[in-house]
Coordinates of C-alpha atoms in Angstrom, one line a residue:
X1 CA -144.7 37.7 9.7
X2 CA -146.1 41.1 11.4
X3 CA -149.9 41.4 10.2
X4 CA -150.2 44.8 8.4
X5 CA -152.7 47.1 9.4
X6 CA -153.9 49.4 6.6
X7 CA -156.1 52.5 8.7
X8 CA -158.2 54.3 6.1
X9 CA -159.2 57.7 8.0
X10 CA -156.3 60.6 8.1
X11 CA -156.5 61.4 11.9
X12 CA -154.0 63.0 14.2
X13 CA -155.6 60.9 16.8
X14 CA -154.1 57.8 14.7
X15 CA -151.1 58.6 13.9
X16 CA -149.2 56.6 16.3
X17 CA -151.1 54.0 15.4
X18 CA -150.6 54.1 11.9
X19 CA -146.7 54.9 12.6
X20 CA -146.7 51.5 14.0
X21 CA -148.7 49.3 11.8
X22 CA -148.5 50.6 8.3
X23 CA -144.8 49.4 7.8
X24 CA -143.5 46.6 4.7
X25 CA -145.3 43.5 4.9
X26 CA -141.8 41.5 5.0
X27 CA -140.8 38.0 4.6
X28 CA -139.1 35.7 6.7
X29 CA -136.3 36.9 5.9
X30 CA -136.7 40.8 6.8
X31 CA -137.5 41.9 3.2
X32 CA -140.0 43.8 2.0
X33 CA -142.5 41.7 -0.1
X34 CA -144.1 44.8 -2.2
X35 CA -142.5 48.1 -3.3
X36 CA -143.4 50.6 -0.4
X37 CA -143.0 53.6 -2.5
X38 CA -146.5 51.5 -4.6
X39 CA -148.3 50.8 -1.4
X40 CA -148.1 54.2 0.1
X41 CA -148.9 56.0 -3.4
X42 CA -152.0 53.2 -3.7
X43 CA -153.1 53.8 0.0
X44 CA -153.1 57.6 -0.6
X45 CA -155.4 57.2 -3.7
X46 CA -158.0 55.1 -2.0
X47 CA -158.0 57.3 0.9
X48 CA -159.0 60.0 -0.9
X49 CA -161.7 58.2 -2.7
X50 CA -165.5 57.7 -2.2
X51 CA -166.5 54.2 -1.0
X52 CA -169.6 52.4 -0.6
X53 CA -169.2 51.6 2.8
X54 CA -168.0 52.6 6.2
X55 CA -164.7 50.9 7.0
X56 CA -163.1 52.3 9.9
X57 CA -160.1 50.1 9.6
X58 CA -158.6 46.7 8.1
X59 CA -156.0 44.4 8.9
X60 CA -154.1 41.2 7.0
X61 CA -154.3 38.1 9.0
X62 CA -151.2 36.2 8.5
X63 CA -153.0 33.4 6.4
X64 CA -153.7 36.5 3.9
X65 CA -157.0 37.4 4.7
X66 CA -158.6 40.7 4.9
X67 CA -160.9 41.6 8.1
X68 CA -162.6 44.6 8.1
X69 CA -164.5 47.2 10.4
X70 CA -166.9 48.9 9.8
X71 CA -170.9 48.8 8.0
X72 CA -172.2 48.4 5.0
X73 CA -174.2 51.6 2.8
X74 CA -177.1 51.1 0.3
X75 CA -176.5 50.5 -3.2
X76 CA -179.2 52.2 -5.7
X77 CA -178.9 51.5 -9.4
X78 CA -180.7 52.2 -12.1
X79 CA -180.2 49.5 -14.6
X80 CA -183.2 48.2 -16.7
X81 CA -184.9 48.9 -13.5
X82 CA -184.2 49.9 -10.0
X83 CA -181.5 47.4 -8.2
X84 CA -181.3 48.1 -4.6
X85 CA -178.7 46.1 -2.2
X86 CA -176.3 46.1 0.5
X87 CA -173.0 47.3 -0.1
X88 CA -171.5 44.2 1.7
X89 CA -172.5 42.1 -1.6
X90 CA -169.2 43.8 -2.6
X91 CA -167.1 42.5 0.3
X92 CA -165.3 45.8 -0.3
X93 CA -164.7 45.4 -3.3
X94 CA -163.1 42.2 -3.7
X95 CA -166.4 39.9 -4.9
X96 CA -169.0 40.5 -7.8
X97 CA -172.6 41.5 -6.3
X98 CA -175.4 40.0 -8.0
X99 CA -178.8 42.1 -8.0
X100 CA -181.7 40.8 -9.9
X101 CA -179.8 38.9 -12.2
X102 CA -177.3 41.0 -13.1
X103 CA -173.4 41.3 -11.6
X104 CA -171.6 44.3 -11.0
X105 CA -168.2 44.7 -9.6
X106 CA -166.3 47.8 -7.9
X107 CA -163.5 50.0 -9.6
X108 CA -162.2 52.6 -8.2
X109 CA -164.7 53.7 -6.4
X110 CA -167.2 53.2 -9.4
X111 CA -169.7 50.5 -10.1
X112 CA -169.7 48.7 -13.5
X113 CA -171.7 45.8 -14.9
X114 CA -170.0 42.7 -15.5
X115 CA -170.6 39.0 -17.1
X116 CA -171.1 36.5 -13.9
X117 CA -170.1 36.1 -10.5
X118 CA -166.2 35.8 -12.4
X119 CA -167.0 38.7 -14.1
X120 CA -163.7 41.2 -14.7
X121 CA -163.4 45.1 -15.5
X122 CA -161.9 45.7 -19.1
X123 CA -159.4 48.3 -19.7
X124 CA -158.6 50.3 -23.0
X125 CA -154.9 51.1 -23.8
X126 CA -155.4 54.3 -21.2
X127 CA -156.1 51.8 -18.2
X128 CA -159.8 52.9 -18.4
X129 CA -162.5 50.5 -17.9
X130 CA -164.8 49.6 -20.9
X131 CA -167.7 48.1 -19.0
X132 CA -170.9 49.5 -19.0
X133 CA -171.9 51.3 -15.7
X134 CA -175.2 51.8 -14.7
X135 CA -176.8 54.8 -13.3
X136 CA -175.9 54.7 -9.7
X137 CA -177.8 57.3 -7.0
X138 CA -176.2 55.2 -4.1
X139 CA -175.3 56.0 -0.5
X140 CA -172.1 56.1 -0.3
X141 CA -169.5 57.2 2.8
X142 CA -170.0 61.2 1.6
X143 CA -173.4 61.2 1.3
X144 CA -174.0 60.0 4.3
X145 CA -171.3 62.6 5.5
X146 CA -173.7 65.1 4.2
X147 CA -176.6 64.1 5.9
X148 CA -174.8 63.2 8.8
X149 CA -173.9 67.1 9.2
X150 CA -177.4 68.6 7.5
X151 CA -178.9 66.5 11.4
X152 CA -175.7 68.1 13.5
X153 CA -176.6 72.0 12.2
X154 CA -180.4 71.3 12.7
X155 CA -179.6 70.5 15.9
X156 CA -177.5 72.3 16.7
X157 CA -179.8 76.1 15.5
X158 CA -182.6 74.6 17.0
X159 CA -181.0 74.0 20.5
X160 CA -179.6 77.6 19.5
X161 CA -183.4 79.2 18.1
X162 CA -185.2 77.1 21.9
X163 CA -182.5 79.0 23.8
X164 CA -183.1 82.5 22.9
X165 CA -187.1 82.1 23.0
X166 CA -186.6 80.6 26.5
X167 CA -184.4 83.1 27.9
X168 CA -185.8 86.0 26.1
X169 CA -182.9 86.6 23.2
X170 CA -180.3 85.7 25.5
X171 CA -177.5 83.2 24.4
X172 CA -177.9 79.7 26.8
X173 CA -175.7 76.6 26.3
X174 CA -175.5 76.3 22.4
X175 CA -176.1 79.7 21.7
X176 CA -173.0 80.6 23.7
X177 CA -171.0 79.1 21.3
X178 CA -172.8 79.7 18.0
X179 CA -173.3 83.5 18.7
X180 CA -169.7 84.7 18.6
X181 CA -169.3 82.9 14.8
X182 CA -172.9 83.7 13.9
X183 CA -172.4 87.6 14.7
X184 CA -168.5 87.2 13.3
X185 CA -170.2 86.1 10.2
X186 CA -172.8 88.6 9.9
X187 CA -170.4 91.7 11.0
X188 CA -167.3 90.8 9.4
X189 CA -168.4 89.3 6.3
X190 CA -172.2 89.8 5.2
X191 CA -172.3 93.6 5.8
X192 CA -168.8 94.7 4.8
X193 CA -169.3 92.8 1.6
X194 CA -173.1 93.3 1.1
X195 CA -174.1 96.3 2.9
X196 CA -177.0 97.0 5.5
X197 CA -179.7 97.4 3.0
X198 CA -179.7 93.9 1.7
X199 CA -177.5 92.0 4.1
X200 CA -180.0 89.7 5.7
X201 CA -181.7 88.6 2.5
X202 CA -178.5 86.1 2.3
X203 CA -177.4 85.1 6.0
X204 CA -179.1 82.2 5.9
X205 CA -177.2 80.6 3.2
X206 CA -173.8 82.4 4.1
X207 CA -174.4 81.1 7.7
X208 CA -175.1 77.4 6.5
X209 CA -172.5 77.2 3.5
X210 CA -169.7 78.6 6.3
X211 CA -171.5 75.8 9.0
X212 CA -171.4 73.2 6.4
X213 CA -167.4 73.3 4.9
X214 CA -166.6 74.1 8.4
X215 CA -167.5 71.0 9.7
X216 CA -167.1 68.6 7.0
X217 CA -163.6 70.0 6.4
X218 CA -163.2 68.8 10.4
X219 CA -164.9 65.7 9.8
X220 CA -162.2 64.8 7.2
X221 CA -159.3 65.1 10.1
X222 CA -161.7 62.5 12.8
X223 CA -161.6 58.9 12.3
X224 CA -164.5 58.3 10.9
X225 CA -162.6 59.3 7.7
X226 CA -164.9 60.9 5.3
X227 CA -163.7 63.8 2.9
X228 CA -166.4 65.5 1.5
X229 CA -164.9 68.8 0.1
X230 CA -162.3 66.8 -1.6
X231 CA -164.7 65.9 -4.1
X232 CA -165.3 68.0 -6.9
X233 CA -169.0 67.1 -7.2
X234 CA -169.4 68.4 -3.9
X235 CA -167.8 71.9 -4.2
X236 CA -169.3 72.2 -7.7
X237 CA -172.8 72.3 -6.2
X238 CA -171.6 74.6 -3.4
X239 CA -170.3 76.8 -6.3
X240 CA -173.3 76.5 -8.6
X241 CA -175.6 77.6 -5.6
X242 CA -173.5 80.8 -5.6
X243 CA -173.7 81.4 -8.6
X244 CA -177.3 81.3 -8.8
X245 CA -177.9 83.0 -6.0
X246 CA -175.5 85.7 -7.4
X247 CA -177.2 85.9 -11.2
X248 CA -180.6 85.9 -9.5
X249 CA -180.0 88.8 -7.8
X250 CA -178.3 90.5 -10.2
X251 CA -180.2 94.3 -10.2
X252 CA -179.8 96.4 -13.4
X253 CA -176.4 98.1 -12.2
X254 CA -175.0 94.5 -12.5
X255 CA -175.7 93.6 -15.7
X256 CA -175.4 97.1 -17.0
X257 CA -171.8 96.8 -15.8
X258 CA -171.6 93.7 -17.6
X259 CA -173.0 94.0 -21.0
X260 CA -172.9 97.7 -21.5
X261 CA -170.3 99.7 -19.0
X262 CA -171.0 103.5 -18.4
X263 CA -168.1 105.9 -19.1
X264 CA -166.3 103.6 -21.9
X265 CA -165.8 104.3 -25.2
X266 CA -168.5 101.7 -27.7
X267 CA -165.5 100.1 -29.0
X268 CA -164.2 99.2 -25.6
X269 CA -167.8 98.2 -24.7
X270 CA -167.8 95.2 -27.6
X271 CA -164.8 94.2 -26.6
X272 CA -165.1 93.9 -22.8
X273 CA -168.8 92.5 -22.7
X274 CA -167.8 89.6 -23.5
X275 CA -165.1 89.3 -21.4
X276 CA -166.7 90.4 -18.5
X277 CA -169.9 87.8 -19.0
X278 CA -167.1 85.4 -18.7
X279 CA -166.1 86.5 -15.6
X280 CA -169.4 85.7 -14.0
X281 CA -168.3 82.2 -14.6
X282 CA -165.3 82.0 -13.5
X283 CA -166.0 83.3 -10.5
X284 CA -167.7 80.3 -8.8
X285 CA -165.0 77.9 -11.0
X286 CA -162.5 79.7 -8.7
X287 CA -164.4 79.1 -5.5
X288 CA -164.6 75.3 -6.4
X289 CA -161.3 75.0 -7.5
X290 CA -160.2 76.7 -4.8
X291 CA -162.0 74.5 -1.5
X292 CA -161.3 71.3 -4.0
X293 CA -157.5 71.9 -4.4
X294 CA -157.0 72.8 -0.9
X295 CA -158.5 70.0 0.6
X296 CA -157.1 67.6 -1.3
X297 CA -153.7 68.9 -1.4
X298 CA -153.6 68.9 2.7
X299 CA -154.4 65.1 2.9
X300 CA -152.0 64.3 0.5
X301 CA -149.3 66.2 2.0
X302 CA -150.0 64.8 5.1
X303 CA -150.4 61.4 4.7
X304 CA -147.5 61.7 2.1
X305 CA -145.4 62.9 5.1
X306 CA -146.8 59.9 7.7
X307 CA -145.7 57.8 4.3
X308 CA -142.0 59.3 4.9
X309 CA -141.5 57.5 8.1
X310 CA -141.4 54.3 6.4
X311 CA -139.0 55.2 3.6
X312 CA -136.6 56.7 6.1
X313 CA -136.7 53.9 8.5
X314 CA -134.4 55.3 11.0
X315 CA -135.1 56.8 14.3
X316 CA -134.3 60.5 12.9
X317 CA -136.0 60.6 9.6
X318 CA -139.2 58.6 11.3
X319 CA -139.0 61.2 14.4
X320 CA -138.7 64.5 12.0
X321 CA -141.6 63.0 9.6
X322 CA -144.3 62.2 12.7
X323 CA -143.0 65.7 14.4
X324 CA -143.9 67.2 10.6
X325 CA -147.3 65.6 10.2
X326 CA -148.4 66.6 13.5
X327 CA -147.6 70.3 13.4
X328 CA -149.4 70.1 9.6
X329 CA -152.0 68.0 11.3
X330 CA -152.6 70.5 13.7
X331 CA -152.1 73.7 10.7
X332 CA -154.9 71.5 8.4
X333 CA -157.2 72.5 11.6
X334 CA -156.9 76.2 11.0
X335 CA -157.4 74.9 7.4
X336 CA -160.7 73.8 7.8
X337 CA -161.6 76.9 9.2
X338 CA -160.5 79.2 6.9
X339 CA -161.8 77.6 3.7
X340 CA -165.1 77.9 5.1
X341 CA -164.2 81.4 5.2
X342 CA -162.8 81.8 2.3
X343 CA -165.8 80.6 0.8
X344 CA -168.2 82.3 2.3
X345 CA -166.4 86.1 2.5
X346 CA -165.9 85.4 -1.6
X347 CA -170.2 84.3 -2.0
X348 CA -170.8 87.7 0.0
X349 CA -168.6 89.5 -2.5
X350 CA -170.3 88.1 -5.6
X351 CA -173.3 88.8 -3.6
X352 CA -173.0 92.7 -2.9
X353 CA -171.6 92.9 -6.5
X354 CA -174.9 91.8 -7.6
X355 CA -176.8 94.1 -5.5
X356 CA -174.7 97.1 -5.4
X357 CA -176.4 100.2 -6.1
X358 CA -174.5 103.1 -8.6
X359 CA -175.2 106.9 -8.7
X360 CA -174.4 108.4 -12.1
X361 CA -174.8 111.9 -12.7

């Protein structure tokens, strides 16, 4: 028996590796013990999950037992007090933790209470778990992600800020780099879209949202795994800033547009008020629908297609699928790139909207 290694990050980089060693755990006979069709569709699924740990890969010995690599991330609940533990209580999610004298156990990528260390999850009819589950502002793998790259941009525009005040406003070293994008953004998005007058009030956050998706989106192709934007939490809070930022600095054109349009007859007015107040909401639904669904979609596709080489198993079908994931491995690259600019060219829309000035006479 061949061990089966199961590599949780989506990574060019790994490909081969995962070509090799994700196959059907098989008998002694040659036959495959589980349905593959199951494992690949399970593997996807936790993949694109949150976990409270870093586990850069796992194997199956042959006796059936799991090893993993990786470290373990602190878990914070709140339940009839604080409970604060390592995640590798969990053992990945295969034990019950106990944490001052209650148990908990892991579900999908949730924590719920249960009754001893034999404690199990109960299900309703819809396969959803009846436990109680406690209030839980743990560290998991995207937080971390998040304050991995909040360190990596203040470094990064600090190296950048040193450099201009050493070399009096002239790009050294990591202002070489940064410039270019930094002027692209300002140029080509925040003036176009918000004009000269009231541009600068809003680079700051157009140049860290662009910074931040950028690089998480390109963190989520490395091996380390870790896919922020495909949580919705994530791009709901990047949308909700926009939005504030946007009714906030709303002037009275805005809202005049909004609630009371110049030039249209009073009936028209009633009617499209309210349609129009809704469309300051769905404006930032779009934008994190939009950075959600294409994130996620691109892994799936992608590791679906790695997934295909193991259906086809033949030379041919495994050949076209690897060729097909690397040229998409290689497009989701681009990808990460242009939903950060996506996102940002759409706030700095929603943001000159708000400010735009109207002559009526």
């Amino acid at each position: 028996m061949r061990r089966k290694i199961s590599l949780k990050p989506i990574t060019l980089l790994l490909l081969l590796v995962t070509f090799v060693s994700f196959g059907k755990e098989q008998d002694g006979h040659g036959e495959p013990k589980t349905d593959q069709k199951t494992e690949i569709k399970e593997y996807i699924q936790h993949h694109l999950q949150d976990s409270y740990d870093f586990s850069l890969f796992s194997y199956t010995t042959e006796a059936g037992e799991h090893k993993y690599f990786g470290f373990p991330l602190p878990v914070i609940l709140w339940d009839n007090g604080l409970k604060v533990f390592s995640s590798s209580k969990f053992h990945h999610g295969e034990t019950v933790a106990e944490a001052g004298g209650s148990f908990y156990r892991v579900h999908h990528a949730k924590i719920y209470k249960v009754d001893g260390v034999d404690g199990q999850i109960i299900e309703d009819d819809h396969h959803h778990a009846t436990n109680e589950k406690p209030l839980d502002f743990s560290i998991t793998k995207n937080v971390t992600m998040i304050m991995m790259v909040f360190l990596i941009m203040f470094f990064m525009f600090k190296r950048m800020a040193g450099a201009y005040k050493k070399n009096g406003g002239m790009p050294k070293g990591m202002g070489r780099f940064l410039e270019p994008i930094v002027l692209y953004v300002r140029d080509e998005i925040a003036v176009p879209n918000i004009g000269e007058k009231h541009y600068k009030r809003y680079m700051s956050y157009l140049l860290t949202v662009f910074f931040f998706v950028w690089i998480v989106n390109l963190f989520g192709l490395t091996p380390i795994g870790m896919n922020v934007t495909n949580n919705i939490a994530v791009t709901f809070c990047l949308a909700i800033i926009t939005y504030l930022i946007t009714t906030f600095s709303g002037n009275k054109n805005y809202w005049k547009h909004i609630f009371w349009m110049p030039g249209v007859p009073v009936p028209m007015k009633i009617i499209l008020a309210p349609i129009e107040l809704l469309g300051t909401f769905i404006k930032p639904f779009a934008l994190m629908i939009r950075l959600y669904a294409n994130i996620t979609a691109g892994h799936i596709v992608l590791m679906s297609i790695i997934g295909m080489m193991f259906v086809f198993n033949s030379w041919l079908g495994s050949s076209l699928s690897f060729l097909l994931a690397f040229v998409l491995g290689i497009l989701e690259l681009l990808v990460a790139a242009l939903q950060a600019y996506i996102f940002t060219v759409l706030s700095a829309l929603y943001f000159g909207m708000a400010v735009e000035e109207h002559d009526h006479h």
